[in-house]
Coordinates of C-alpha atoms in Angstrom, one line a residue:
R7 CA -30.7 263.9 97.6
P8 CA -34.2 262.8 99.0
R9 CA -34.1 260.0 96.5
M10 CA -30.7 258.8 97.7
E11 CA -32.0 258.9 101.2
Q12 CA -34.8 256.5 100.0
V13 CA -32.1 254.3 98.5
R14 CA -30.2 254.3 101.8
Q15 CA -33.3 253.2 103.7
Q16 CA -34.2 250.5 101.1
W17 CA -30.6 249.1 101.3
G18 CA -30.7 249.1 105.2
K19 CA -33.8 246.9 105.2
C20 CA -32.2 244.1 103.1
Q21 CA -31.8 240.9 105.2
T22 CA -29.6 239.0 102.7
Y23 CA -26.9 240.0 100.3
E24 CA -29.0 238.6 97.4
A25 CA -31.9 240.9 98.3
F26 CA -29.4 243.8 98.6
V27 CA -28.1 243.2 95.1
D28 CA -31.7 243.1 93.6
V29 CA -32.8 246.2 95.4
A30 CA -29.5 248.1 94.8
T31 CA -29.7 247.6 91.0
S32 CA -33.3 248.4 90.7
S33 CA -33.1 251.6 92.8
L34 CA -29.8 252.9 91.6
A35 CA -30.1 252.3 87.9
P36 CA -33.1 254.8 87.4
L37 CA -31.3 257.3 89.5
I38 CA -28.1 257.1 87.3
D39 CA -30.4 257.6 84.3
R40 CA -31.7 260.7 85.9
V41 CA -28.2 262.0 86.6
L42 CA -27.0 261.4 83.1
T43 CA -29.9 263.5 81.7
A44 CA -29.7 266.2 84.3
D45 CA -27.7 269.5 84.2
A46 CA -23.9 269.7 85.2
A47 CA -24.7 271.1 88.6
S48 CA -26.9 268.1 89.6
A49 CA -24.3 265.7 88.3
A50 CA -21.6 267.4 90.2
A51 CA -23.6 267.3 93.4
F52 CA -24.4 263.5 92.9
R53 CA -20.8 262.9 92.5
K54 CA -19.5 265.0 95.4
Q55 CA -22.1 263.6 97.9
Y56 CA -22.2 259.9 96.9
L57 CA -19.7 258.8 94.2
D58 CA -16.6 260.4 95.9
R59 CA -17.7 259.2 99.4
Y60 CA -19.3 255.8 99.3
H61 CA -17.4 252.8 97.9
D62 CA -20.5 250.6 97.3
V63 CA -22.3 253.4 95.4
R64 CA -19.1 254.1 93.3
Y65 CA -18.7 250.3 92.5
L66 CA -22.3 249.9 91.6
F67 CA -22.2 253.0 89.4
L68 CA -19.3 251.5 87.4
E69 CA -21.0 248.2 87.0
I70 CA -24.4 249.7 86.0
L71 CA -22.7 252.2 83.7
H72 CA -20.8 249.3 82.0
K73 CA -24.0 247.4 81.5
K74 CA -25.8 250.4 80.1
L75 CA -23.1 251.1 77.6
T76 CA -22.9 247.5 76.5
K77 CA -26.7 247.3 76.4
K78 CA -26.7 244.5 78.9
E79 CA -28.8 246.2 81.5
D80 CA -31.9 244.6 82.9
E81 CA -34.5 244.7 80.1
T82 CA -37.4 244.9 82.6
P83 CA -40.1 247.3 81.2
R84 CA -39.9 250.6 82.9
K85 CA -43.6 250.3 84.1
K86 CA -42.7 247.3 86.1
R87 CA -39.7 249.0 87.9
K88 CA -40.2 250.5 91.2
G89 CA -40.4 254.3 91.3
P90 CA -41.4 256.8 88.6
A91 CA -40.6 256.3 85.0
V92 CA -37.3 257.9 84.0
E93 CA -36.2 259.0 80.5
A94 CA -33.5 256.7 79.2
P95 CA -30.3 258.6 78.3
D96 CA -29.1 258.7 74.7
F97 CA -25.6 257.4 74.7
E98 CA -25.0 258.8 71.3
S99 CA -25.6 262.3 72.6
A100 CA -22.7 264.7 73.3
A101 CA -24.4 266.0 76.4
V102 CA -24.7 262.5 77.9
H103 CA -21.0 261.9 77.0
G104 CA -20.2 265.1 79.0
R105 CA -22.1 264.0 82.0
I106 CA -20.3 260.6 82.0
L107 CA -16.9 262.2 81.8
D108 CA -17.9 264.7 84.5
L109 CA -18.8 261.8 86.8
M110 CA -15.7 259.8 85.9
H111 CA -13.3 262.7 86.2
A112 CA -10.8 262.0 89.0
L113 CA -13.0 259.3 90.4
P114 CA -11.3 258.3 93.6
V115 CA -9.9 254.7 93.8
V116 CA -9.1 253.5 97.4
S117 CA -5.9 251.6 98.1
S118 CA -6.8 249.8 101.3
E119 CA -9.8 248.4 103.1
P120 CA -9.8 250.7 106.1
D121 CA -10.5 253.5 103.5
L122 CA -13.8 251.9 102.4
V123 CA -17.0 253.8 103.4
F124 CA -20.4 252.2 102.6
L125 CA -23.8 253.6 102.1
C126 CA -25.3 250.2 102.9
P127 CA -24.8 249.7 106.7
R128 CA -25.1 245.9 106.4
L129 CA -22.4 245.1 103.8
K130 CA -19.8 244.1 106.4
E131 CA -22.4 241.8 108.1
F132 CA -23.1 240.1 104.6
R133 CA -19.4 239.6 104.2
D134 CA -18.9 238.0 107.6
A135 CA -21.9 235.8 107.0
F136 CA -20.5 234.7 103.7
A137 CA -17.1 233.9 105.2
K138 CA -18.8 231.9 108.0
W139 CA -20.9 229.9 105.6
S140 CA -17.7 229.1 103.5
R141 CA -15.8 227.8 106.6
S142 CA -18.7 225.8 108.1
E143 CA -18.2 222.1 108.0
G144 CA -15.4 222.5 105.6
K145 CA -17.7 223.6 102.8
K146 CA -16.8 226.1 100.1
R147 CA -19.6 228.1 98.8
T148 CA -19.4 228.7 95.1
K149 CA -19.0 232.4 94.2
T150 CA -21.4 233.8 91.7
E151 CA -22.4 237.2 90.5
D152 CA -25.3 237.1 92.9
N153 CA -23.6 236.0 96.1
D154 CA -20.0 237.3 95.8
V155 CA -20.1 240.2 98.5
T156 CA -16.3 240.1 98.7
K157 CA -16.1 242.1 95.4
F158 CA -17.2 245.3 97.4
F159 CA -14.1 244.9 99.6
S160 CA -11.5 244.0 96.9
I161 CA -9.3 246.7 95.4
K162 CA -8.6 244.3 92.5
Q163 CA -12.3 244.0 91.7
Q164 CA -12.8 247.8 91.9
K165 CA -10.0 248.3 89.3
K166 CA -11.6 245.7 87.0
A167 CA -14.9 247.6 87.2
F168 CA -13.1 250.8 86.6
T169 CA -11.3 249.3 83.5
R170 CA -14.6 247.8 82.1
A171 CA -16.4 251.2 82.4
W172 CA -13.5 253.1 80.7
A173 CA -13.2 250.5 77.9
E174 CA -16.9 251.2 77.1
I175 CA -16.6 255.0 77.3
L176 CA -13.7 255.1 74.9
S177 CA -15.7 253.1 72.4
L178 CA -18.4 255.8 72.3
P179 CA -18.3 258.3 69.3
L180 CA -16.7 261.0 71.6
S181 CA -16.3 264.6 70.3
D182 CA -12.9 266.2 69.9
V183 CA -13.6 268.1 73.2
A184 CA -14.5 265.0 75.1
K185 CA -11.4 263.3 73.8
L186 CA -9.3 266.1 75.0
Q187 CA -10.8 265.9 78.4
V188 CA -10.1 262.1 78.6
L189 CA -6.5 262.7 77.4
R190 CA -5.9 265.3 80.1
D191 CA -7.2 262.8 82.8
M192 CA -5.2 260.0 81.3
P193 CA -1.8 260.4 83.1
D194 CA -3.0 261.1 86.6
H195 CA -6.5 259.8 86.9
I196 CA -7.0 256.8 84.5
L197 CA -3.6 255.0 83.8
P198 CA -2.8 254.5 87.4
H199 CA -6.0 252.8 88.3
V200 CA -7.0 250.6 85.3
A201 CA -6.2 246.9 85.5
T202 CA -4.7 246.7 82.1
P203 CA -3.1 250.0 81.1
W204 CA -1.6 248.9 77.9
G205 CA -5.1 248.3 76.6
L206 CA -5.4 252.1 76.2
S207 CA -2.5 252.3 73.8
D208 CA -4.7 252.2 70.6
F209 CA -6.8 255.1 71.8
L210 CA -3.6 257.1 72.7
S211 CA -2.1 256.3 69.3
D212 CA -5.2 257.3 67.4
S213 CA -5.5 260.5 69.3
F214 CA -2.0 261.5 68.4
G215 CA -3.2 261.8 64.8
L216 CA -5.4 264.7 65.8
G217 CA -2.4 266.9 66.4
G218 CA -1.9 269.9 68.7
A219 CA -2.9 269.4 72.3
Y220 CA -4.4 266.0 71.5
A221 CA -1.0 264.8 70.3
L222 CA 0.7 266.3 73.3
Y223 CA -1.4 264.5 75.9
A224 CA -1.5 261.3 74.0
L225 CA 2.2 261.3 73.8
H226 CA 2.4 261.8 77.5
G227 CA 0.2 258.8 78.1
L228 CA 2.3 256.7 75.7
F229 CA 5.4 257.7 77.5
I230 CA 3.9 256.5 80.8
L231 CA 2.9 253.2 79.2
I232 CA 6.4 252.8 77.9
T233 CA 8.3 253.6 81.1
K234 CA 6.0 252.1 83.7
H235 CA 4.2 249.3 81.9
N236 CA 6.8 248.1 79.4
L237 CA 4.9 249.0 76.2
D238 CA 6.9 248.5 73.1
Y239 CA 6.4 251.7 71.1
P240 CA 9.4 252.5 68.9
D241 CA 8.0 255.6 67.3
L242 CA 8.0 257.6 70.5
Y243 CA 11.0 259.9 69.7
D244 CA 10.0 260.3 66.1
R245 CA 6.6 261.5 67.1
L246 CA 8.0 263.8 69.7
Y247 CA 10.3 265.3 67.0
S248 CA 7.4 265.9 64.7
L249 CA 5.7 268.0 67.4
F250 CA 8.9 270.0 68.0
T251 CA 7.9 273.0 65.9
A252 CA 7.7 276.8 66.3
D253 CA 3.9 276.6 66.5
M254 CA 4.0 274.3 69.6
L255 CA 6.4 276.8 71.3
H256 CA 3.9 279.6 70.9
A257 CA 0.8 277.6 72.1
R258 CA -0.8 278.2 75.5
Y259 CA 0.1 274.6 76.6
R260 CA 3.8 275.0 75.7
S261 CA 4.8 274.6 79.4
R262 CA 3.4 271.1 79.5
F263 CA 5.1 270.3 76.2
L264 CA 8.5 271.6 77.2
E265 CA 8.1 269.7 80.5
L266 CA 7.3 266.5 78.5
V267 CA 10.4 267.1 76.2
G268 CA 12.7 267.4 79.2
L269 CA 11.3 264.3 80.7
I270 CA 11.5 262.1 77.6
M271 CA 15.0 263.3 76.6
T272 CA 16.6 262.3 79.8
S273 CA 17.5 258.9 78.4
T274 CA 21.2 258.3 78.0
R275 CA 20.7 255.5 75.5
L276 CA 19.7 257.3 72.4
P277 CA 21.4 257.1 69.0
A278 CA 23.7 259.9 68.0
Y279 CA 21.7 261.0 64.9
L280 CA 18.6 261.3 67.1
V281 CA 20.3 263.4 69.7
A282 CA 21.9 265.6 67.1
S283 CA 18.6 266.2 65.4
F284 CA 17.0 267.4 68.7
I285 CA 20.0 269.6 69.5
K286 CA 20.0 271.2 66.1
K287 CA 16.2 271.7 66.0
A288 CA 16.3 273.3 69.5
S289 CA 19.1 275.6 68.5
R290 CA 17.3 276.7 65.4
L291 CA 13.9 277.1 67.2
A292 CA 15.7 279.2 69.9
L293 CA 16.2 282.0 67.3
V294 CA 12.4 282.4 66.8
S295 CA 10.9 281.3 70.1
P296 CA 9.6 283.6 72.9
T297 CA 12.4 284.7 75.3
P298 CA 11.2 282.5 78.2
T299 CA 11.2 279.5 76.0
T300 CA 14.7 280.3 74.6
N301 CA 16.1 279.7 78.1
F302 CA 14.7 276.2 78.1
L303 CA 16.0 275.4 74.7
V304 CA 19.5 276.6 75.5
S305 CA 19.4 274.4 78.7
L306 CA 18.1 271.5 76.8
V307 CA 20.9 271.7 74.3
Y308 CA 23.5 271.8 77.2
N309 CA 22.0 268.8 78.9
L310 CA 21.9 266.7 75.7
L311 CA 25.6 267.6 75.0
K312 CA 26.5 266.7 78.5
S313 CA 24.7 263.3 78.4
H314 CA 25.8 262.5 74.8
P315 CA 29.5 263.3 74.2
E316 CA 29.2 261.9 70.6
A317 CA 27.1 264.9 69.7
M318 CA 29.8 267.3 70.9
V319 CA 30.9 267.7 67.3
L320 CA 28.0 270.1 66.8
V321 CA 29.8 272.7 68.9
H322 CA 33.4 271.6 68.5
R323 CA 34.3 270.9 64.9
L324 CA 37.9 270.8 63.6
R325 CA 38.4 271.9 60.0
S326 CA 41.5 269.8 59.7
K327 CA 39.8 266.7 60.8
D328 CA 36.6 267.2 58.8
L329 CA 38.3 268.0 55.6
N330 CA 41.0 265.3 56.0
P331 CA 40.9 263.0 52.9
D332 CA 41.9 260.1 55.2
A333 CA 39.0 260.6 57.5
N334 CA 36.4 258.0 57.6
H335 CA 33.8 259.9 55.6
T336 CA 31.6 258.9 52.6
P337 CA 32.2 260.9 49.4
A338 CA 28.8 262.5 50.0
N339 CA 29.5 263.4 53.6
Q340 CA 32.9 264.8 52.6
E341 CA 31.2 267.1 50.1
T342 CA 28.6 268.1 52.7
L343 CA 31.2 269.0 55.2
K344 CA 33.2 271.0 52.7
R345 CA 30.0 273.0 51.8
L346 CA 29.5 273.5 55.6
Y347 CA 32.7 275.3 55.9
E348 CA 31.7 277.4 52.9
G349 CA 28.6 278.6 54.8
V350 CA 26.0 276.1 53.6
D351 CA 24.2 274.4 56.5
P352 CA 23.1 270.9 55.5
F353 CA 20.5 270.7 58.3
Q354 CA 16.9 270.1 57.1
P355 CA 14.6 271.9 59.6
D356 CA 11.4 270.8 57.9
E357 CA 12.3 267.1 57.8
V358 CA 10.0 265.3 60.3
D359 CA 12.2 262.1 60.3
P360 CA 15.2 262.8 62.6
S361 CA 17.3 260.2 60.8
K362 CA 17.2 262.3 57.5
T363 CA 18.0 265.8 58.9
N364 CA 21.8 265.7 58.4
A365 CA 22.1 267.1 61.8
L366 CA 25.5 265.3 62.6
L367 CA 27.0 267.0 59.5
S368 CA 26.0 270.4 60.7
S369 CA 27.1 272.7 63.5
C370 CA 25.2 274.8 66.2
W371 CA 26.1 278.2 64.9
E372 CA 22.8 279.4 66.3
L373 CA 24.3 279.3 69.8
K374 CA 26.8 282.0 68.8
L375 CA 24.0 284.2 67.6
L376 CA 22.2 283.6 71.0
Q377 CA 25.2 285.0 72.8
S378 CA 24.2 288.4 71.5
H379 CA 20.5 288.0 72.4
M380 CA 18.6 291.1 73.5
S381 CA 17.8 289.4 76.9
P382 CA 20.6 289.3 79.3
A383 CA 19.4 286.1 80.8
V384 CA 19.5 284.3 77.4
S385 CA 22.9 285.7 76.4
A386 CA 24.4 284.8 79.8
E387 CA 23.0 281.3 79.4
A388 CA 24.4 280.9 75.9
Q389 CA 27.8 282.0 77.1
I390 CA 28.3 278.6 78.8
F391 CA 29.2 277.0 75.4
Q392 CA 32.2 279.4 75.2
Q393 CA 34.0 277.6 78.0
E394 CA 34.7 274.0 79.0
M395 CA 31.4 272.5 79.9
K396 CA 32.0 271.4 83.5
A397 CA 28.9 272.9 85.0
P398 CA 26.2 270.3 86.1
S399 CA 23.1 269.7 84.0
Q400 CA 20.4 272.4 84.1
D401 CA 17.0 272.1 85.7
L402 CA 14.7 271.9 82.8
K403 CA 11.5 271.9 84.8
E404 CA 12.3 275.3 86.2
H405 CA 12.8 276.7 82.8
S406 CA 9.8 274.9 81.2
H407 CA 7.3 277.1 83.3
K408 CA 9.2 280.5 82.8
T409 CA 7.1 283.3 81.6
Y410 CA 7.7 287.0 80.7
L411 CA 6.1 288.0 84.1
K412 CA 8.4 285.8 86.0
M413 CA 11.4 287.1 84.2
F414 CA 10.2 290.7 84.9
L415 CA 9.7 290.0 88.6
K416 CA 13.2 288.4 88.9
E417 CA 14.7 291.5 87.3
L418 CA 12.8 293.8 89.9
Q419 CA 14.2 291.6 92.8
R420 CA 17.7 291.9 91.3
F421 CA 17.4 295.6 90.8
N422 CA 18.4 297.6 93.9
A423 CA 16.9 301.1 93.8
K424 CA 19.3 302.3 96.5
K425 CA 22.3 301.7 94.2
H426 CA 20.6 302.9 91.0
H427 CA 19.3 306.4 90.4
V428 CA 15.9 306.4 88.9
A429 CA 15.0 309.2 86.5
T430 CA 11.9 311.1 87.8
T431 CA 10.3 314.5 87.5
F432 CA 11.2 317.2 90.0
H433 CA 7.7 318.5 90.2
E434 CA 4.6 316.3 90.3
P435 CA 2.7 316.8 87.0
E436 CA -0.9 318.2 87.3
G437 CA -2.0 316.9 84.0
L438 CA -1.1 315.4 80.6
F439 CA -0.1 318.8 79.1
D440 CA 1.6 321.9 80.6
P441 CA -1.1 324.7 80.9
S442 CA 1.6 327.3 80.1
A443 CA 2.5 325.8 76.8
E444 CA 1.5 327.7 73.7
D445 CA -0.2 324.6 72.0
T446 CA -2.3 323.7 75.1
V447 CA -5.5 325.2 73.6
A448 CA -5.0 323.5 70.3
W449 CA -4.4 320.1 72.0
T450 CA -7.5 320.7 74.2
R451 CA -9.6 321.3 71.1
I452 CA -8.3 318.1 69.5
W453 CA -8.9 315.8 72.5
K454 CA -12.2 317.3 73.6
P455 CA -15.4 315.9 71.9

């Protein structure tokens, strides 16, 4: 903090914008080196007190960081710089990568000029002087890197600096842990603020290949690029289907995955084979998934059937129609349907390509089993397929965050102790064993050391 106070004083003494640029770079660059090589607590304090608060410090930090990562920083020897010599950070080090990501995490990006707060008290004076010079005698002063003070007041320029810094950060040899941190920040803290979001599609696509949580967060980022930035990515649903496994439903981040599945599958313009594959896969996974997740899967099946009537054949097959020789079926499909009625399910649960699962030639017999599920909540949910499906679509977001604890608390609220007799002992027990019992001495000998 004392060093930043010195920086503030040096910036306040600048009489021109050109002098401010020179002083700001020479004073802030060594300080950033010091922060990148410091401990996490020091970096967090610097960010909280200066990066999050002052727009000019934040903008200069992004510019200096970009230059350092591209090795374009001022090559002035350290002995000629003002202030004590500072050890240069090793940008190949995982520790330095961690500090950079800590500083960049949820970095605020202002949306209007009234929100701008500056550490340099004279920046607005420099801007007014620049505007006055440009208007005087009809002249237009040429903007250069050294005199363009307006960039500190431009939201567009701030986004460009943010984008350039992230482009260089993602080119570093990040560890898997660092990549996961970036992927978590991608939907809410990176994509909404970069100038060219689609430029991150390669990083997201490559991260999907790491599988697990990396694939989940990468797919979420790709979905945002597709829906909000018109990215052409035809493999979205194929990749989502490949993640739709029992292991994912038992992972600790399954709630986020289920929420993403519910979000992506809301589209009503999906081919029948794709919808049928997701319906059949969800029905099959519901037999082996945790009870809270089973509620979500049953609701997902119901919503997909409501949105895609062409997939209704999975729960409402007619033997006379399927086995009719005049029906429009290929010989292979006719034989497959015949075996289906003999008890052979043609669905391929291990197939990762949804177009090759034979889901449209199958049936959701799993839903019948779920009607006898041990959980009353699941069995009641599955009963909806026994009647005409007139109920509105289910709220998948509510089911995606359901846990055993939430189910237990809901049952407690539903249970009314006044109407139900609870079995209790008449006399309050005084210990684990009855002192009058014959075997008390023997048990005592066993349990005592």
